[in-house]
Amino acid sequence: MTSSRPAEHARTDWENRIGRHNARPAGGITAPPAPATVRATAGRGQVTLDWDPVPGAAGYLVHRADISDGDFQPVDHKGLDVLAVPDPSYVDTTGVPGRPYRYAVAALADVAAVGPLSHSVQATSDTGGDGRIGLDVDVSAVVGPLHRPWRPMVGSEHLSHLLSTEQTGGRPIGAELADALRIMRTELGVETVRAHGILCDDLRVYREVDGEPVYDFSGVDRVYDQVRDLGLRPVVELSFMPRDLASDRSKTVFTYGAIVSPPKDWDRWADLVRALVRHLLDRYGTEEVVEHWSFEVWNEANLEVFWSGGKSDYLRLYDVTAAAVREVDDRLVVAGPATAAAGWVEDLLSHVDGSGAALDALTTHTYGSQPLDFRPALARHDRADTRIWWTEWGVTPRHFAPVNDSVFAACFLARGMKSAAGRVDALAYWVCSDHFEELGRPTELLHGGFGLLTVGNLRKPRFHALSMLEKLGDGELALRWSGDGGGGLVDAWASIDQQTGRVAIAGWNAPLDQSKVDGDPLLDRTLTLTVTGLPHQTYELRHHRLDATHSNLAARWGSGWPTAQEWDRLRAADGLALGEPPRAISPAGGRLTVTCDLPEPSMVLLELLPG
C-alpha cells in the first residue's frame, strides 16, 4: 500500500491547519474559585509550587510574573498543547536562577473554564546547594494495589499498515508493525490497540454502484484477524469518511489522503456503521465484542484538519453513530469525543444529557502534560460510572520531533503514568511503532518518530521507561521525601510483590520543561534511598539505569540507517541496562540504604529480590 499524497504536501497542510479549531468551546461552565493557599519552595535550578486542592477542578494553570513588570502569564513548559496540570503541584524550571518571580495559580473546571488567580507568592531559585534528596520507603506500608494505566490501550498507525509488503529503511513494514504490537502485548501487558482509518478507501469498505451502497469488510477482517492473532483487541475508531459517502472528497489529511468530510447522506452513514458492527459481532462473537471491544466516534473533530464540518455537525455525527452501534446491541461500548487538547469535553457531556445518546467512555487527548482530571466533570453530569480514556497521549504533538527519542521523554512518560494511576482508566501512549506514515515515512532510524519502538523494533528510552514500570509489583508503597526537589523534580513509584516479597522502586528526574531535554547540571540530584521493614536476611540488589549512556539508543546510533552488521550490534545492546552488577546486600535490622546519582534527565529501577 503506497501513500497517495507527497509527504511534503501533507506536512505543509498539517502545519498550516493543525492549530485551527472548528468552534469555540461551550460557555456557561462555572469556573472554580482560586486555590486558597499557594506555597513556593525554592531550590537549585527550580521552584516547587504547591497549593490546596479546589473541589470540582479538572486541573490548574500556574502563572508567573517578573517582579519588575508584574504581568502574570501562564508558565510555558513547551509542551505545545494543554499547559495545565491535574494535581496541586508544579515544578518551574523555566525561570532564570537568581531572578525573583511572583507566582499565582488558577483552577479550571474545563479547558474552557479557567478561574481567577490566587494570591501571589514570591520565590527565587538559586545555583547553590548539594542537590541531595532522601526517600524513605517502608515495605510494610502498602497503600493499595498498583494501577497500570498503560496496559488497557496503546496507539498505532492506521492498521491497514499491517497489510503492507513494502519496506522502510530496508525493513518490512507490515511484519514489523505486527511484531511491535506483539511486543506491546507480551512485554508491557497491553490489551487493546487504537488506530485511525478503518473506514478509509484502502480497505474498500464502502462504495456505491449504480447509486446503491456496497459493503466489503474483507479488508477489515484481514486487519482485525491479525490484531486478534497477536492477542490484542481493537478500539474501533469509526473514521475516516469513505470517498463515495463524503460530502466533500477534497477535504483530506495525511499522506494517505484520509477524507475528513461529514457524510453526504446521514442515513447511509448510519447504515454503514450498523452493517460493520453486525459483521464484527458475527465474525468475532457477540460476547467477545460486547465484553472487550469498543467504538470511538471519529478523531479530533475539534481541529479543522480532522473534520471539515463544525461542532454541531460532530455532535450530530456522535448521536447518529452511537445510535447505530447501540441498535445492533445495546451493551456495546461507545466512546467520544476523541478531541485534541482536552477540548469539547463539556460540550459532549452537556449534549448527550439532552440527546440521550450513549456515552460509556469519555475520550480525549493531550500532549506535553499529565492528563487532566475529568472525574469532577463526570460527577457534575451524574456520570460517575463513565470510563475515562485518554486515547492519545505523549510528550509532544509534533511529528519528527527530537524529544521523542530522548531520555527526557522516558521520564515524562513515567511521571504521567503515575499521575494518571487511580483516576484514569486508560492512558494510551501515541504510538507503539515508528512504522508510521501520517506525514511521510521515516527517513532514518532516529528521526523523532512517535513510536516507542523504532523501525526494526529497537527499544527507545520511552519503551524502557514502561518496561521499568511494568516490573513494579502489585502493591504500591508509601513514600516520604526530603531534600531539594524530592517528590517534585524527582519522583518515584515504589512497590512490593505481595507473594514473593520482591521490592521494586522506579525513580526519575526531569521536569515538564522541554527546554531541559538535553539536561541541566543545576537539576542533577543524588538520591539516598532508605528501605525499612525488610523481613529477609539477604537480598539481591539489581540497579537498572536509563540516562545519557545507559538504555539510550541515541548513545549508540547517530544518523542514517544501519547496515546489517550495525543492526546486529544495536540488537545486542537493546535491553534495559544495569548501572552496576547485581550484588548481595544484607539489611541491618530490616533496614538498608542505597545511594545513586540521578542526573537530569534520568531514570532508575532498583529491585530487591529476597535471597
Coordinates of C-alpha atoms in Angstrom, one line a residue:
M1 CA 0.0 0.0 0.0
T2 CA 1.5 3.3 -1.1
S3 CA 1.0 6.8 0.1
S4 CA -1.4 8.8 -2.1
R5 CA 0.0 12.3 -1.4
P6 CA 3.6 13.6 -1.3
A7 CA 4.9 13.9 2.2
E8 CA 6.0 17.5 1.7
H9 CA 2.4 18.5 0.8
A10 CA 0.9 16.6 3.7
R11 CA 3.4 18.2 6.2
T12 CA 2.7 21.7 4.9
D13 CA -1.0 21.3 5.0
W14 CA -0.7 19.9 8.6
E15 CA 1.4 22.8 9.8
N16 CA -0.9 25.3 8.3
R17 CA -4.1 23.8 9.8
I18 CA -3.2 21.9 12.9
G19 CA -3.9 24.8 15.2
R20 CA -7.2 25.8 13.7
H21 CA -10.1 24.8 16.0
N22 CA -13.6 24.2 14.5
A23 CA -15.6 26.1 17.1
R24 CA -15.2 27.8 20.4
P25 CA -15.8 25.6 23.4
A26 CA -19.1 25.7 25.2
G27 CA -19.7 28.6 27.6
G28 CA -21.8 28.6 30.7
I29 CA -19.5 26.4 32.8
T30 CA -18.9 27.7 36.3
A31 CA -15.2 28.3 36.8
P32 CA -13.9 27.2 40.1
P33 CA -12.5 29.6 42.7
A34 CA -8.8 30.2 43.1
P35 CA -6.8 27.9 45.4
A36 CA -7.0 29.3 49.0
T37 CA -3.3 28.8 49.8
V38 CA -0.3 28.7 47.4
R39 CA 3.2 27.9 48.7
A40 CA 6.6 28.2 46.9
T41 CA 9.8 26.4 47.8
A42 CA 12.9 27.5 46.0
G43 CA 15.8 25.1 45.3
R44 CA 18.8 24.7 43.0
G45 CA 17.5 25.5 39.5
Q46 CA 13.9 25.1 40.4
V47 CA 10.9 26.4 42.3
T48 CA 8.3 23.9 43.6
L49 CA 4.8 25.3 43.8
D50 CA 2.0 23.5 45.7
W51 CA -1.4 24.6 46.8
D52 CA -4.6 23.4 48.4
P53 CA -6.8 21.4 46.0
V54 CA -10.0 23.0 44.7
P55 CA -13.2 20.9 44.7
G56 CA -14.5 20.4 41.1
A57 CA -11.2 21.3 39.5
A58 CA -10.0 19.3 36.4
G59 CA -6.6 21.0 36.7
Y60 CA -4.6 24.0 37.5
L61 CA -2.7 26.6 35.5
V62 CA 0.4 28.1 37.1
H63 CA 1.2 31.7 36.2
R64 CA 4.4 33.7 36.8
A65 CA 5.4 37.4 36.7
D66 CA 8.7 39.2 36.9
I67 CA 8.9 41.3 40.0
S68 CA 9.6 44.3 37.8
D69 CA 6.7 44.3 35.3
G70 CA 4.0 42.4 37.3
D71 CA 2.2 40.9 34.3
F72 CA 1.2 37.3 35.0
Q73 CA 1.4 34.8 32.2
P74 CA 0.9 31.0 32.2
V75 CA 4.2 29.2 32.7
D76 CA 5.1 27.7 29.4
H77 CA 6.9 24.4 29.7
K78 CA 7.0 24.0 25.9
G79 CA 4.5 21.1 25.7
L80 CA 2.8 22.7 22.7
D81 CA -0.7 21.7 24.0
V82 CA -2.5 22.0 27.3
L83 CA -0.3 23.7 29.9
A84 CA -2.5 23.0 32.8
V85 CA -1.6 20.1 35.3
P86 CA -4.0 17.9 37.1
D87 CA -2.5 18.0 40.6
P88 CA -1.8 20.7 43.2
S89 CA 1.9 20.7 42.5
Y90 CA 4.2 22.2 39.8
V91 CA 8.0 22.4 39.4
D92 CA 9.1 25.5 37.5
T93 CA 12.5 25.3 35.8
T94 CA 11.8 27.8 33.1
G95 CA 13.0 30.9 35.0
V96 CA 16.4 32.4 35.4
P97 CA 18.2 31.3 38.6
G98 CA 18.7 34.2 40.9
R99 CA 15.9 36.2 39.4
P100 CA 12.9 36.7 41.7
Y101 CA 9.4 35.9 40.4
R102 CA 5.9 36.0 41.7
Y103 CA 3.6 33.0 41.2
A104 CA -0.2 32.6 41.2
V105 CA -2.4 29.6 40.4
A106 CA -5.8 29.4 38.7
A107 CA -8.1 26.3 38.9
L108 CA -10.1 25.2 35.9
A109 CA -13.2 23.1 35.5
D110 CA -12.6 22.5 31.8
V111 CA -10.1 23.9 29.3
A112 CA -12.8 26.5 28.5
A113 CA -13.4 27.5 32.2
V114 CA -10.4 28.9 33.9
G115 CA -11.0 30.6 37.2
P116 CA -9.4 33.6 38.9
L117 CA -5.8 33.8 40.0
S118 CA -4.9 33.0 43.6
H119 CA -2.9 35.4 45.8
S120 CA 0.7 35.5 44.7
V121 CA 3.8 34.2 46.3
Q122 CA 7.4 35.1 45.6
A123 CA 10.4 32.7 45.1
T124 CA 13.9 32.8 43.6
S125 CA 15.7 29.6 42.5
D126 CA 19.4 29.5 43.1
T127 CA 22.6 27.8 42.0
G128 CA 23.8 26.5 45.3
G129 CA 23.1 23.5 47.5
D130 CA 24.3 20.0 47.4
G131 CA 21.4 18.5 45.3
R132 CA 20.8 15.7 47.8
I133 CA 17.4 14.1 48.1
G134 CA 16.2 11.5 50.6
L135 CA 13.5 8.9 50.0
D136 CA 12.2 6.6 52.8
V137 CA 10.1 3.5 51.9
D138 CA 8.6 1.1 54.4
V139 CA 7.8 -2.2 52.7
S140 CA 5.0 -2.8 55.3
A141 CA 3.2 0.4 54.3
V142 CA 1.2 -0.9 51.4
V143 CA -1.3 1.8 50.4
G144 CA -3.3 -0.3 47.9
P145 CA -3.0 -2.1 44.6
L146 CA -0.6 -0.5 42.0
H147 CA -2.6 0.6 39.0
R148 CA -1.1 0.3 35.5
P149 CA -2.9 2.7 33.1
W150 CA -0.6 1.8 30.2
R151 CA -2.0 -1.8 30.0
P152 CA -5.5 -1.1 28.7
M153 CA -4.5 0.6 25.4
V154 CA -1.8 1.7 23.1
G155 CA -1.9 3.8 19.9
S156 CA -0.9 2.7 16.4
E157 CA -0.7 3.9 12.8
H158 CA -3.7 3.1 10.7
L159 CA -4.0 -0.6 10.9
S160 CA -4.1 -1.3 7.2
H161 CA -0.3 -0.6 7.5
L162 CA -0.2 -4.2 8.9
L163 CA -1.0 -5.4 5.3
S164 CA 1.9 -3.5 3.7
T165 CA 4.5 -5.6 1.9
E166 CA 6.7 -2.5 1.3
Q167 CA 9.9 -1.5 3.3
T168 CA 11.1 1.4 5.2
G169 CA 14.9 1.6 5.8
G170 CA 15.1 -1.9 4.3
R171 CA 12.7 -3.3 6.9
P172 CA 9.4 -4.9 6.1
I173 CA 6.6 -2.6 7.2
G174 CA 3.7 -4.9 7.9
A175 CA 5.6 -7.7 9.5
E176 CA 7.5 -5.3 11.9
L177 CA 4.4 -3.4 12.8
A178 CA 2.8 -6.7 13.8
D179 CA 5.8 -7.6 15.8
A180 CA 5.7 -4.2 17.5
L181 CA 2.1 -4.9 18.6
R182 CA 3.2 -8.4 19.8
I183 CA 5.9 -6.8 21.9
M184 CA 3.3 -4.4 23.4
R185 CA 1.2 -7.3 24.4
T186 CA 3.9 -9.7 25.7
E187 CA 6.3 -7.3 27.3
L188 CA 4.1 -4.5 28.6
G189 CA 0.8 -6.3 29.1
V190 CA -1.2 -4.0 26.6
E191 CA -4.7 -5.2 25.9
T192 CA -6.1 -3.1 23.1
V193 CA -4.9 -1.0 20.2
R194 CA -6.5 2.2 19.0
A195 CA -5.8 3.5 15.4
H196 CA -7.3 5.6 12.7
G197 CA -8.8 4.9 9.3
I198 CA -10.6 1.6 9.5
L199 CA -13.2 3.1 7.1
C200 CA -10.7 4.5 4.6
D201 CA -10.8 3.5 1.0
D202 CA -7.6 1.5 1.1
L203 CA -9.7 -1.2 2.8
R204 CA -12.6 -0.8 0.3
V205 CA -15.2 -0.9 3.0
Y206 CA -17.8 1.2 1.1
R207 CA -18.5 2.1 -2.5
E208 CA -21.6 2.9 -4.5
V209 CA -22.6 1.0 -7.6
D210 CA -25.4 2.5 -9.7
G211 CA -26.1 4.8 -6.8
E212 CA -26.5 2.0 -4.2
P213 CA -24.2 1.2 -1.3
V214 CA -22.0 -1.9 -1.5
Y215 CA -20.1 -3.1 1.6
D216 CA -16.9 -5.2 1.7
F217 CA -15.5 -6.0 5.1
S218 CA -12.8 -8.4 3.9
G219 CA -10.1 -5.9 4.3
V220 CA -11.3 -5.1 7.9
D221 CA -11.3 -8.8 8.6
R222 CA -7.6 -9.2 7.4
V223 CA -6.6 -6.3 9.8
Y224 CA -8.6 -7.4 12.8
D225 CA -7.8 -11.1 12.4
Q226 CA -4.1 -10.1 12.7
V227 CA -4.8 -8.0 15.8
R228 CA -6.6 -10.9 17.4
D229 CA -3.9 -13.3 16.5
L230 CA -1.5 -11.0 18.4
G231 CA -3.6 -11.4 21.5
L232 CA -5.0 -7.8 21.3
R233 CA -8.4 -6.3 20.7
P234 CA -9.2 -3.2 18.7
V235 CA -10.7 0.1 19.8
V236 CA -12.7 0.6 16.6
E237 CA -12.3 4.3 15.8
L238 CA -15.1 4.9 13.4
S239 CA -13.2 7.0 10.8
F240 CA -12.5 8.4 8.3
M241 CA -15.2 9.0 5.6
P242 CA -15.3 6.6 2.6
R243 CA -14.9 8.5 -0.7
D244 CA -18.3 7.6 -2.1
L245 CA -20.1 8.7 1.1
A246 CA -18.3 12.0 1.6
S247 CA -20.0 15.3 1.1
D248 CA -16.7 16.9 0.1
R249 CA -14.0 14.5 -1.2
S250 CA -11.4 17.2 -1.4
K251 CA -11.1 17.6 2.4
T252 CA -8.3 15.2 3.3
V253 CA -5.5 14.8 5.8
F254 CA -2.2 12.8 5.9
T255 CA -0.1 11.3 3.1
Y256 CA -2.7 8.6 2.7
G257 CA -5.5 11.1 1.9
A258 CA -8.0 10.3 4.7
I259 CA -11.2 12.1 4.0
V260 CA -12.4 14.3 6.9
S261 CA -15.7 15.4 5.5
P262 CA -19.1 14.8 7.0
P263 CA -21.3 12.3 5.1
K264 CA -23.3 13.4 2.2
D265 CA -26.1 11.1 3.5
W266 CA -26.5 10.6 7.2
D267 CA -28.8 7.6 6.9
R268 CA -26.2 5.8 4.7
W269 CA -23.5 6.6 7.3
A270 CA -25.7 5.0 10.0
D271 CA -26.4 2.0 7.8
L272 CA -22.7 1.6 7.2
V273 CA -21.9 1.7 10.9
R274 CA -24.7 -0.8 11.7
A275 CA -23.5 -3.1 9.0
L276 CA -19.9 -3.0 10.2
V277 CA -20.9 -3.6 13.8
R278 CA -23.2 -6.5 12.9
H279 CA -20.4 -8.1 10.8
L280 CA -17.9 -7.8 13.7
L281 CA -20.3 -9.5 16.1
D282 CA -21.0 -12.3 13.6
R283 CA -17.3 -12.8 12.9
Y284 CA -15.7 -12.5 16.3
G285 CA -18.7 -13.4 18.6
T286 CA -21.2 -11.2 20.3
E287 CA -20.0 -11.7 23.8
E288 CA -16.3 -11.2 22.7
V289 CA -17.1 -7.8 21.1
V290 CA -19.5 -6.7 23.8
E291 CA -17.1 -7.6 26.6
H292 CA -13.8 -6.5 25.1
W293 CA -14.2 -4.2 22.1
S294 CA -15.3 -0.5 21.9
F295 CA -16.4 2.0 19.3
E296 CA -15.0 5.6 19.3
V297 CA -16.7 8.2 17.2
W298 CA -14.1 9.9 14.9
N299 CA -10.8 11.6 15.8
E300 CA -10.1 15.2 16.9
A301 CA -13.1 16.7 15.3
N302 CA -12.4 20.0 17.1
L303 CA -9.5 20.5 14.7
E304 CA -10.2 21.7 11.2
V305 CA -7.5 19.4 9.8
F306 CA -9.5 16.3 11.0
W307 CA -13.1 17.5 10.5
S308 CA -14.4 19.9 7.8
G309 CA -17.7 20.3 9.5
G310 CA -18.5 22.3 12.6
K311 CA -19.1 21.3 16.2
S312 CA -22.8 20.9 15.6
D313 CA -22.0 18.5 12.7
Y314 CA -19.8 16.5 15.0
L315 CA -22.5 16.3 17.7
R316 CA -24.9 15.1 15.1
L317 CA -22.3 12.5 13.9
Y318 CA -21.9 11.4 17.5
D319 CA -25.7 10.9 18.0
V320 CA -26.2 9.1 14.7
T321 CA -23.2 6.9 15.2
A322 CA -23.9 6.0 18.8
A323 CA -27.5 5.1 18.0
A324 CA -26.3 2.9 15.1
V325 CA -23.9 1.0 17.3
R326 CA -26.4 0.5 20.1
E327 CA -29.1 -0.6 17.7
V328 CA -27.0 -3.7 17.0
D329 CA -26.5 -4.5 20.7
D330 CA -27.4 -2.1 23.5
R331 CA -24.5 -3.4 25.6
L332 CA -21.7 -2.2 23.2
V333 CA -19.3 0.4 24.5
V334 CA -19.5 3.8 22.7
A335 CA -16.8 6.5 23.3
G336 CA -16.1 10.1 22.4
P337 CA -15.4 12.9 21.7
A338 CA -11.8 11.9 21.0
T339 CA -10.8 15.5 20.8
A340 CA -7.4 17.3 20.7
A341 CA -6.1 19.3 23.7
A342 CA -8.9 18.1 26.1
G343 CA -11.5 20.1 24.0
W344 CA -15.2 19.7 23.7
V345 CA -15.5 17.5 26.9
E346 CA -18.1 19.7 28.5
D347 CA -19.8 20.2 25.1
L348 CA -20.3 16.5 24.6
L349 CA -21.4 15.8 28.2
S350 CA -23.9 18.6 28.0
H351 CA -25.1 17.5 24.6
V352 CA -25.7 13.8 25.5
D353 CA -27.5 14.9 28.6
G354 CA -30.1 16.3 26.3
S355 CA -29.9 13.9 23.3
G356 CA -29.8 10.8 25.4
A357 CA -27.0 9.3 23.2
A358 CA -24.9 6.6 24.8
L359 CA -21.6 7.6 26.3
D360 CA -19.7 4.7 28.0
A361 CA -16.2 6.1 27.8
L362 CA -15.1 9.8 27.8
T363 CA -12.1 10.1 25.5
T364 CA -9.8 12.9 24.7
H365 CA -6.1 13.7 24.0
T366 CA -3.3 15.8 25.3
Y367 CA 0.5 16.1 24.8
G368 CA 3.3 17.6 26.9
S369 CA 1.5 17.5 30.3
Q370 CA -0.1 14.9 32.5
P371 CA -3.8 14.2 31.7
L372 CA -6.3 16.5 33.4
D373 CA -8.8 15.1 36.0
F374 CA -12.2 14.8 34.4
R375 CA -13.8 12.9 37.3
P376 CA -15.4 16.1 38.7
A377 CA -16.9 16.8 35.2
L378 CA -18.5 13.4 35.1
A379 CA -19.8 13.8 38.6
R380 CA -21.4 17.2 37.6
H381 CA -23.3 15.3 34.9
D382 CA -24.2 12.3 37.1
R383 CA -21.9 10.0 35.1
A384 CA -19.6 8.7 37.7
D385 CA -19.6 5.3 36.1
T386 CA -18.4 6.6 32.7
R387 CA -14.9 5.4 32.0
I388 CA -12.1 7.9 31.3
W389 CA -9.8 7.0 28.4
W390 CA -7.0 9.3 27.1
T391 CA -6.8 7.6 23.7
E392 CA -3.8 9.6 22.6
W393 CA -1.1 11.0 25.0
G394 CA 2.5 11.7 24.5
V395 CA 5.4 14.1 25.1
T396 CA 4.8 16.2 22.0
P397 CA 2.1 16.5 19.3
R398 CA 4.9 17.2 16.7
H399 CA 5.9 14.6 14.2
F400 CA 9.7 14.2 13.6
A401 CA 10.5 15.9 17.0
P402 CA 13.9 15.0 18.6
V403 CA 12.3 14.9 22.1
N404 CA 10.5 11.7 21.0
D405 CA 13.8 9.8 21.0
S406 CA 15.1 11.2 24.2
V407 CA 15.7 10.1 27.8
F408 CA 13.7 13.2 28.9
A409 CA 10.6 11.7 27.2
A410 CA 11.1 8.5 29.2
C411 CA 10.9 10.4 32.4
F412 CA 7.9 12.3 31.1
L413 CA 6.1 9.1 30.4
A414 CA 6.9 7.7 33.9
R415 CA 5.6 10.9 35.6
G416 CA 2.4 10.9 33.5
M417 CA 1.6 7.3 34.2
K418 CA 2.0 7.7 37.9
S419 CA -0.1 10.8 37.9
A420 CA -2.9 9.1 35.9
A421 CA -2.9 5.9 38.1
G422 CA -6.1 5.5 40.0
R423 CA -8.0 8.3 38.2
V424 CA -7.7 7.4 34.6
D425 CA -8.9 4.0 33.2
A426 CA -6.6 4.0 30.2
L427 CA -3.7 6.2 29.1
A428 CA -2.7 5.2 25.6
Y429 CA 0.7 6.3 24.5
W430 CA 0.8 7.5 20.9
V431 CA 2.2 5.3 19.3
C432 CA 3.8 1.8 19.5
S433 CA 5.9 1.8 16.4
D434 CA 7.9 4.2 14.1
H435 CA 6.3 2.3 11.2
F436 CA 4.1 5.3 10.8
E437 CA 3.3 7.4 7.7
E438 CA 0.8 10.1 8.5
L439 CA 3.2 12.9 7.3
G440 CA 5.6 10.7 5.5
R441 CA 7.5 7.5 6.3
P442 CA 10.7 7.6 8.4
T443 CA 13.8 8.9 6.6
E444 CA 16.4 7.4 9.1
L445 CA 16.4 5.3 12.2
L446 CA 16.3 8.1 14.8
H447 CA 14.1 10.7 13.2
G448 CA 12.0 11.9 16.2
G449 CA 9.2 9.4 15.4
F450 CA 6.2 8.9 17.7
G451 CA 7.0 5.2 18.3
L452 CA 8.0 3.5 21.5
L453 CA 9.9 1.2 19.1
T454 CA 12.0 2.2 16.1
V455 CA 11.7 0.8 12.6
G456 CA 13.5 -2.5 13.2
N457 CA 11.8 -2.7 16.7
L458 CA 14.7 -1.4 18.7
R459 CA 13.6 -0.1 22.1
K460 CA 13.7 3.6 22.7
P461 CA 14.1 5.2 26.1
R462 CA 10.3 5.6 26.4
F463 CA 9.8 1.9 25.9
H464 CA 12.4 1.2 28.6
A465 CA 10.5 3.5 31.0
L466 CA 7.4 1.5 30.5
S467 CA 9.4 -1.7 30.9
M468 CA 10.6 -0.4 34.3
L469 CA 7.1 0.4 35.4
E470 CA 5.8 -2.9 34.2
K471 CA 8.4 -4.5 36.6
L472 CA 6.8 -2.9 39.6
G473 CA 4.9 -5.2 42.0
D474 CA 1.2 -5.5 42.7
G475 CA 1.2 -3.4 45.9
E476 CA 2.0 0.3 46.0
L477 CA 4.2 1.6 48.8
A478 CA 4.0 4.9 50.6
L479 CA 6.8 7.4 50.0
R480 CA 8.4 10.0 52.4
W481 CA 10.6 12.6 50.7
S482 CA 13.2 15.1 51.9
G483 CA 15.7 17.4 50.2
D484 CA 15.8 19.8 47.3
G485 CA 13.1 18.8 44.8
G486 CA 12.1 15.5 46.4
G487 CA 8.6 14.5 45.4
G488 CA 8.6 17.2 42.7
L489 CA 11.5 17.5 40.3
V490 CA 12.4 13.9 41.4
D491 CA 9.6 11.5 41.9
A492 CA 9.3 7.7 42.4
W493 CA 6.9 4.8 42.4
A494 CA 7.6 2.1 45.0
S495 CA 6.1 -1.3 45.1
I496 CA 6.2 -4.8 46.5
D497 CA 5.2 -8.2 45.1
Q498 CA 3.0 -9.3 47.9
Q499 CA 3.5 -13.0 47.1
T500 CA 7.3 -13.1 46.7
G501 CA 8.4 -10.1 48.7
R502 CA 10.3 -8.6 45.8
V503 CA 10.6 -4.8 46.2
A504 CA 10.8 -2.6 43.1
I505 CA 11.2 1.2 43.1
A506 CA 11.3 3.3 40.0
G507 CA 12.6 6.8 40.3
W508 CA 13.1 9.6 37.8
N509 CA 14.5 13.2 37.5
A510 CA 13.1 15.5 34.8
P511 CA 10.7 18.5 34.9
L512 CA 7.9 19.1 32.4
D513 CA 10.1 21.9 30.9
Q514 CA 11.1 20.7 27.5
S515 CA 13.9 23.3 27.3
K516 CA 15.7 20.8 29.6
V517 CA 15.6 17.9 27.2
D518 CA 19.4 17.8 26.9
G519 CA 19.9 18.2 30.7
D520 CA 20.8 21.0 33.1
P521 CA 23.6 20.4 35.7
L522 CA 21.7 22.6 38.1
L523 CA 18.9 20.0 38.2
D524 CA 21.2 17.0 38.8
R525 CA 20.4 15.2 42.0
T526 CA 21.8 12.5 44.3
L527 CA 19.2 10.1 45.7
T528 CA 19.6 8.3 49.0
L529 CA 17.0 5.6 49.3
T530 CA 16.3 4.1 52.7
V531 CA 14.1 0.9 52.8
T532 CA 12.8 -0.3 56.1
G533 CA 10.6 -3.3 57.2
L534 CA 12.6 -5.8 55.1
P535 CA 11.8 -9.3 56.5
H536 CA 14.6 -11.3 54.8
Q537 CA 18.2 -11.6 55.8
T538 CA 19.7 -11.1 52.4
Y539 CA 18.5 -9.6 49.1
E540 CA 20.0 -9.3 45.6
L541 CA 20.1 -5.7 44.5
R542 CA 19.6 -5.0 40.8
H543 CA 20.1 -1.5 39.7
H544 CA 18.8 -0.7 36.2
R545 CA 19.6 2.7 34.6
L546 CA 18.2 4.9 31.9
D547 CA 20.3 8.0 31.2
A548 CA 22.6 9.5 28.6
T549 CA 24.8 6.4 28.5
H550 CA 22.5 3.6 29.7
S551 CA 19.5 2.2 27.9
N552 CA 19.7 5.1 25.4
L553 CA 19.7 4.1 21.7
A554 CA 20.8 7.6 20.8
A555 CA 24.1 7.0 22.6
R556 CA 24.8 4.0 20.2
W557 CA 23.4 5.4 16.9
G558 CA 23.7 8.7 15.0
S559 CA 22.1 9.3 11.6
G560 CA 21.0 7.3 8.6
W561 CA 20.1 3.6 8.5
P562 CA 22.2 0.8 10.0
T563 CA 24.0 -1.8 7.8
A564 CA 23.3 -5.5 8.5
Q565 CA 26.3 -5.6 10.8
E566 CA 25.2 -2.5 12.6
W567 CA 21.7 -3.9 13.1
D568 CA 23.3 -6.9 14.9
R569 CA 25.3 -4.6 17.1
L570 CA 22.3 -2.5 18.0
R571 CA 20.2 -5.5 18.8
A572 CA 22.9 -7.0 21.1
A573 CA 22.6 -3.8 23.2
D574 CA 18.8 -3.5 23.1
G575 CA 18.0 -4.5 26.6
L576 CA 17.4 -2.5 29.8
A577 CA 20.9 -1.7 31.1
L578 CA 22.3 -2.3 34.5
G579 CA 24.1 0.5 36.3
E580 CA 26.2 -1.9 38.2
P581 CA 26.5 -5.7 38.5
P582 CA 23.9 -7.3 40.8
R583 CA 25.1 -7.8 44.3
A584 CA 24.0 -9.4 47.6
I585 CA 23.0 -7.0 50.3
S586 CA 22.1 -7.7 53.9
P587 CA 19.6 -5.3 55.8
A588 CA 20.6 -4.4 59.3
G589 CA 17.5 -4.7 61.4
G590 CA 15.3 -4.9 58.3
R591 CA 16.8 -1.6 57.0
L592 CA 19.2 -0.8 54.2
T593 CA 20.4 2.3 52.4
V594 CA 21.3 2.8 48.7
T595 CA 22.6 5.9 47.1
C596 CA 22.6 6.6 43.4
D597 CA 23.1 9.6 41.1
L598 CA 20.1 11.0 39.2
P599 CA 21.3 13.5 36.6
E600 CA 18.6 15.4 34.7
P601 CA 17.2 13.6 32.8
S602 CA 17.5 10.0 34.1
M603 CA 15.5 7.2 35.5
V604 CA 16.4 4.2 37.7
L605 CA 14.8 0.9 38.8
L606 CA 16.0 -0.6 42.0
E607 CA 14.9 -4.2 42.7
L608 CA 15.5 -6.1 45.9
L609 CA 15.0 -9.8 45.4
P610 CA 14.8 -12.0 48.6
G611 CA 17.8 -14.3 48.8

